[in-house]
Amino acid sequence: MTLTKSLGQFVADLSPNRLPEEAARIARMGFIDTIGTMIAGRNEDSVRIMTETLAPADGLATLTFGARHAPAPEAAWINGTAAHALDYDDVALRGHPSTVLVPAILAEAEHLGSSGADMITAYVAGYETWAELFRRDNGLLHQKGWHPTGLYGAPGAAAACAKLRKLDAEKAAIAIALGASQSAGLMANFGTMTKPFHAGKAAHAGVIAARLAEAGFTANTDALEHPQGFLHAISPANTEDRDGASKAGSEWAILSQGLGIKKYPTCYCTHRAIDCMLDMVHASPIQPDSVDKITVSLSDYFATVLRNHQPDTGLAAKFSIEFCMASGIVAQRVGLRELTDAFVQRPDIQALMRKVEIVTTTDYDPELPGAAPHDQVTVSLAGGQTVVGDPVARATGHPSRPLTDAQLYDKFADCLDAGHSPIPAEMLFKRLSAIQSISARDLTAGA
């Protein structure tokens, strides 16, 4: 069986009782973290502008856990944008799977009245579809200018929504093919409102793809593997593997790849260096006016992604290693309250950013595509003293260095506080922790 058809078969056959418990736990964590970041981002300008411009009619799906409701496609679009607006959502598979999958699933599940168990199953269907596409090309999409979240997210969300709608194998394959034709996202727009738009649009594409497939809309069920199909079209060096059926269901990517939960609301390419810097300043604070130079060692790929060298907005600063280093020294943290225009524009922050030097390597970690074996920070001080940070190979929150349950809750509570959530953090966290035993509408009740 070919790739697209085998993924359709996998989606159709997947059921809650087939899921490994660890897969369900990881999916629950994805819901918790994404709904937290969605609520934190609900008042961002990108979300406000989208909501005002789309002007959705009333519907069954909740907008950012507030009082307003909308039809599921628009809710997925707006909620996906909100979840990615602060770049604080989880990471895996070269992108941000949950920020696409969760908004699409939640919106459609509210419309359908689906159970929490169905939502978890749909998440795994979407994750495994995304992972299958990810594993078929080891090229670095960012270097070609693609944003993987927008590319992999659309077919992944289509698979998830096809599972929610209980489509048969043929229609699930068509939904995935329809999702693939809606894939998009350019790195050139990083640091603007368009980056989170990629995630929201992919979530919207997934909802629409499954609905159209169910209604009889057609697409070719070799759209992924065809010589003019998805994998070849996006491959940076034409190194894609288009042969053979999917391994989804026989091998669980969600168990081997997991989710990285972000500790900092910045591009994940900054996190290892931030860990290194904060370890140094927490051991012995560094006075900003004593700094001559800050040297950051990372991969050339990371340096390409971190394109903003002298940002003057909070959005742009998320993709600036210079800002992250300056914030680490001045504030001794890199959090939501630092990612504001006012903080970024402070004279001391702007001055420190100009003292950052980036040293790159093309020596990559075989287990972390695009990453160096480790990142490291060195600070040269006036008077000739040098402070050298310990190399960091895995960022805090990586599956090999997971956040504790308490840290996950603390992040969730901080996000709800930042977004002025109408639902208390403790109540919503409890609902999410028991998501498999409640319905989608119960989850958002009281919002």
Tab-separated table of N, CA, C and O in Angstrom, residues 89-130:
chain	number	residue	atom	x	y	z
A	89	ASP	N	4.652	27.634	22.811
A	89	ASP	CA	4.036	26.315	22.717
A	89	ASP	C	5.088	25.232	22.472
A	89	ASP	O	6.227	25.515	22.104
A	90	ASP	N	4.666	23.973	22.634
A	90	ASP	CA	5.623	22.868	22.605
A	90	ASP	C	6.235	22.661	21.227
A	90	ASP	O	5.767	23.183	20.215
A	91	VAL	N	7.314	21.865	21.201
A	91	VAL	CA	8.071	21.624	19.971
A	91	VAL	C	8.354	20.139	19.812
A	91	VAL	O	8.551	19.412	20.777
A	92	ALA	N	8.385	19.701	18.566
A	92	ALA	CA	8.781	18.345	18.183
A	92	ALA	C	8.739	18.272	16.671
A	92	ALA	O	8.108	19.110	16.016
A	93	LEU	N	9.409	17.281	16.105
A	93	LEU	CA	9.287	16.985	14.671
A	93	LEU	C	9.584	18.212	13.811
A	93	LEU	O	8.916	18.477	12.828
A	94	ARG	N	10.591	18.990	14.217
A	94	ARG	CA	11.040	20.210	13.529
A	94	ARG	C	10.018	21.334	13.554
A	94	ARG	O	10.145	22.316	12.816
A	95	GLY	N	8.981	21.215	14.338
A	95	GLY	CA	7.966	22.267	14.353
A	95	GLY	C	7.214	22.296	15.660
A	95	GLY	O	7.743	21.927	16.715
A	96	HIS	N	5.965	22.710	15.602
A	96	HIS	CA	5.127	22.894	16.776
A	96	HIS	C	3.824	22.119	16.573
A	96	HIS	O	2.796	22.692	16.201
A	97	PRO	N	3.833	20.806	16.808
A	97	PRO	CA	2.649	20.018	16.463
A	97	PRO	C	1.388	20.387	17.232
A	97	PRO	O	0.299	20.486	16.647
A	98	SER	N	1.502	20.604	18.534
A	98	SER	CA	0.281	20.796	19.326
A	98	SER	C	-0.422	22.101	19.016
A	98	SER	O	-1.651	22.191	19.135
A	99	THR	N	0.312	23.127	18.606
A	99	THR	CA	-0.307	24.424	18.347
A	99	THR	C	-1.195	24.396	17.104
A	99	THR	O	-2.030	25.281	16.906
A	100	VAL	N	-1.048	23.354	16.270
A	100	VAL	CA	-1.943	23.120	15.145
A	100	VAL	C	-3.009	22.090	15.519
A	100	VAL	O	-4.206	22.302	15.327
A	101	LEU	N	-2.565	20.969	16.083
A	101	LEU	CA	-3.481	19.854	16.328
A	101	LEU	C	-4.540	20.187	17.370
A	101	LEU	O	-5.732	19.914	17.175
A	102	VAL	N	-4.143	20.767	18.495
A	102	VAL	CA	-5.095	21.000	19.584
A	102	VAL	C	-6.204	21.973	19.179
A	102	VAL	O	-7.393	21.689	19.398
A	103	PRO	N	-5.906	23.144	18.578
A	103	PRO	CA	-6.996	24.035	18.181
A	103	PRO	C	-7.946	23.406	17.156
A	103	PRO	O	-9.166	23.616	17.231
A	104	ALA	N	-7.393	22.659	16.195
A	104	ALA	CA	-8.255	22.013	15.202
A	104	ALA	C	-9.157	20.976	15.861
A	104	ALA	O	-10.373	20.930	15.619
A	105	ILE	N	-8.571	20.139	16.701
A	105	ILE	CA	-9.326	19.069	17.365
A	105	ILE	C	-10.365	19.653	18.308
A	105	ILE	O	-11.534	19.228	18.307
A	106	LEU	N	-9.972	20.618	19.122
A	106	LEU	CA	-10.898	21.173	20.105
A	106	LEU	C	-12.098	21.829	19.435
A	106	LEU	O	-13.251	21.608	19.838
A	107	ALA	N	-11.851	22.610	18.392
A	107	ALA	CA	-12.947	23.305	17.714
A	107	ALA	C	-13.914	22.308	17.075
A	107	ALA	O	-15.140	22.421	17.232
A	108	GLU	N	-13.380	21.324	16.369
A	108	GLU	CA	-14.246	20.350	15.707
A	108	GLU	C	-14.915	19.428	16.720
A	108	GLU	O	-16.072	19.024	16.539
A	109	ALA	N	-14.217	19.113	17.802
A	109	ALA	CA	-14.813	18.263	18.838
A	109	ALA	C	-15.963	18.968	19.544
A	109	ALA	O	-16.975	18.342	19.885
A	110	GLU	N	-15.850	20.270	19.773
A	110	GLU	CA	-16.974	21.019	20.338
A	110	GLU	C	-18.158	21.002	19.381
A	110	GLU	O	-19.309	20.848	19.800
A	111	HIS	N	-17.886	21.177	18.100
A	111	HIS	CA	-18.958	21.147	17.107
A	111	HIS	C	-19.662	19.789	17.096
A	111	HIS	O	-20.900	19.718	17.039
A	112	LEU	N	-18.877	18.716	17.164
A	112	LEU	CA	-19.428	17.365	17.061
A	112	LEU	C	-19.947	16.821	18.387
A	112	LEU	O	-20.682	15.828	18.398
A	113	GLY	N	-19.554	17.436	19.502
A	113	GLY	CA	-19.884	16.875	20.814
A	113	GLY	C	-19.047	15.647	21.128
A	113	GLY	O	-19.507	14.712	21.792
A	114	SER	N	-17.791	15.644	20.679
A	114	SER	CA	-16.916	14.480	20.842
A	114	SER	C	-16.477	14.308	22.291
A	114	SER	O	-16.476	15.243	23.091
A	115	SER	N	-16.061	13.098	22.604
A	115	SER	CA	-15.533	12.791	23.933
A	115	SER	C	-14.067	13.176	24.014
A	115	SER	O	-13.369	13.320	22.999
A	116	GLY	N	-13.592	13.290	25.254
A	116	GLY	CA	-12.179	13.542	25.460
A	116	GLY	C	-11.318	12.410	24.949
A	116	GLY	O	-10.211	12.635	24.425
A	117	ALA	N	-11.785	11.185	25.089
A	117	ALA	CA	-11.037	10.039	24.564
A	117	ALA	C	-10.886	10.138	23.056
A	117	ALA	O	-9.824	9.816	22.497
A	118	ASP	N	-11.942	10.599	22.377
A	118	ASP	CA	-11.854	10.797	20.932
A	118	ASP	C	-10.853	11.892	20.588
A	118	ASP	O	-10.135	11.805	19.583
A	119	MET	N	-10.782	12.937	21.394
A	119	MET	CA	-9.837	14.020	21.139
A	119	MET	C	-8.394	13.543	21.277
A	119	MET	O	-7.527	13.887	20.464
A	120	ILE	N	-8.136	12.738	22.303
A	120	ILE	CA	-6.784	12.209	22.489
A	120	ILE	C	-6.399	11.303	21.326
A	120	ILE	O	-5.282	11.352	20.802
A	121	THR	N	-7.333	10.468	20.894
A	121	THR	CA	-7.071	9.582	19.760
A	121	THR	C	-6.801	10.390	18.494
A	121	THR	O	-5.885	10.075	17.718
A	122	ALA	N	-7.582	11.439	18.279
A	122	ALA	CA	-7.379	12.299	17.112
A	122	ALA	C	-6.009	12.971	17.160
A	122	ALA	O	-5.333	13.114	16.130
A	123	TYR	N	-5.584	13.387	18.354
A	123	TYR	CA	-4.265	14.007	18.502
A	123	TYR	C	-3.176	13.039	18.045
A	123	TYR	O	-2.262	13.418	17.287
A	124	VAL	N	-3.252	11.800	18.510
A	124	VAL	CA	-2.225	10.821	18.142
A	124	VAL	C	-2.266	10.547	16.637
A	124	VAL	O	-1.219	10.407	15.994
A	125	ALA	N	-3.457	10.498	16.051
A	125	ALA	CA	-3.563	10.321	14.600
A	125	ALA	C	-2.845	11.450	13.864
A	125	ALA	O	-2.107	11.216	12.894
A	126	GLY	N	-3.056	12.682	14.315
A	126	GLY	CA	-2.400	13.824	13.690
A	126	GLY	C	-0.909	13.837	13.919
A	126	GLY	O	-0.123	14.131	13.003
A	127	TYR	N	-0.491	13.529	15.144
A	127	TYR	CA	0.941	13.515	15.472
A	127	TYR	C	1.661	12.473	14.623
A	127	TYR	O	2.727	12.742	14.048
A	128	GLU	N	1.120	11.269	14.538
A	128	GLU	CA	1.785	10.195	13.797
A	128	GLU	C	1.827	10.492	12.301
A	128	GLU	O	2.803	10.139	11.619
A	129	THR	N	0.801	11.144	11.760
A	129	THR	CA	0.825	11.548	10.354
A	129	THR	C	1.926	12.571	10.123
A	129	THR	O	2.713	12.464	9.165
A	130	TRP	N	1.997	13.574	10.974
A	130	TRP	CA	3.071	14.577	10.922
A	130	TRP	C	4.425	13.888	11.001
A	130	TRP	O	5.332	14.175	10.203
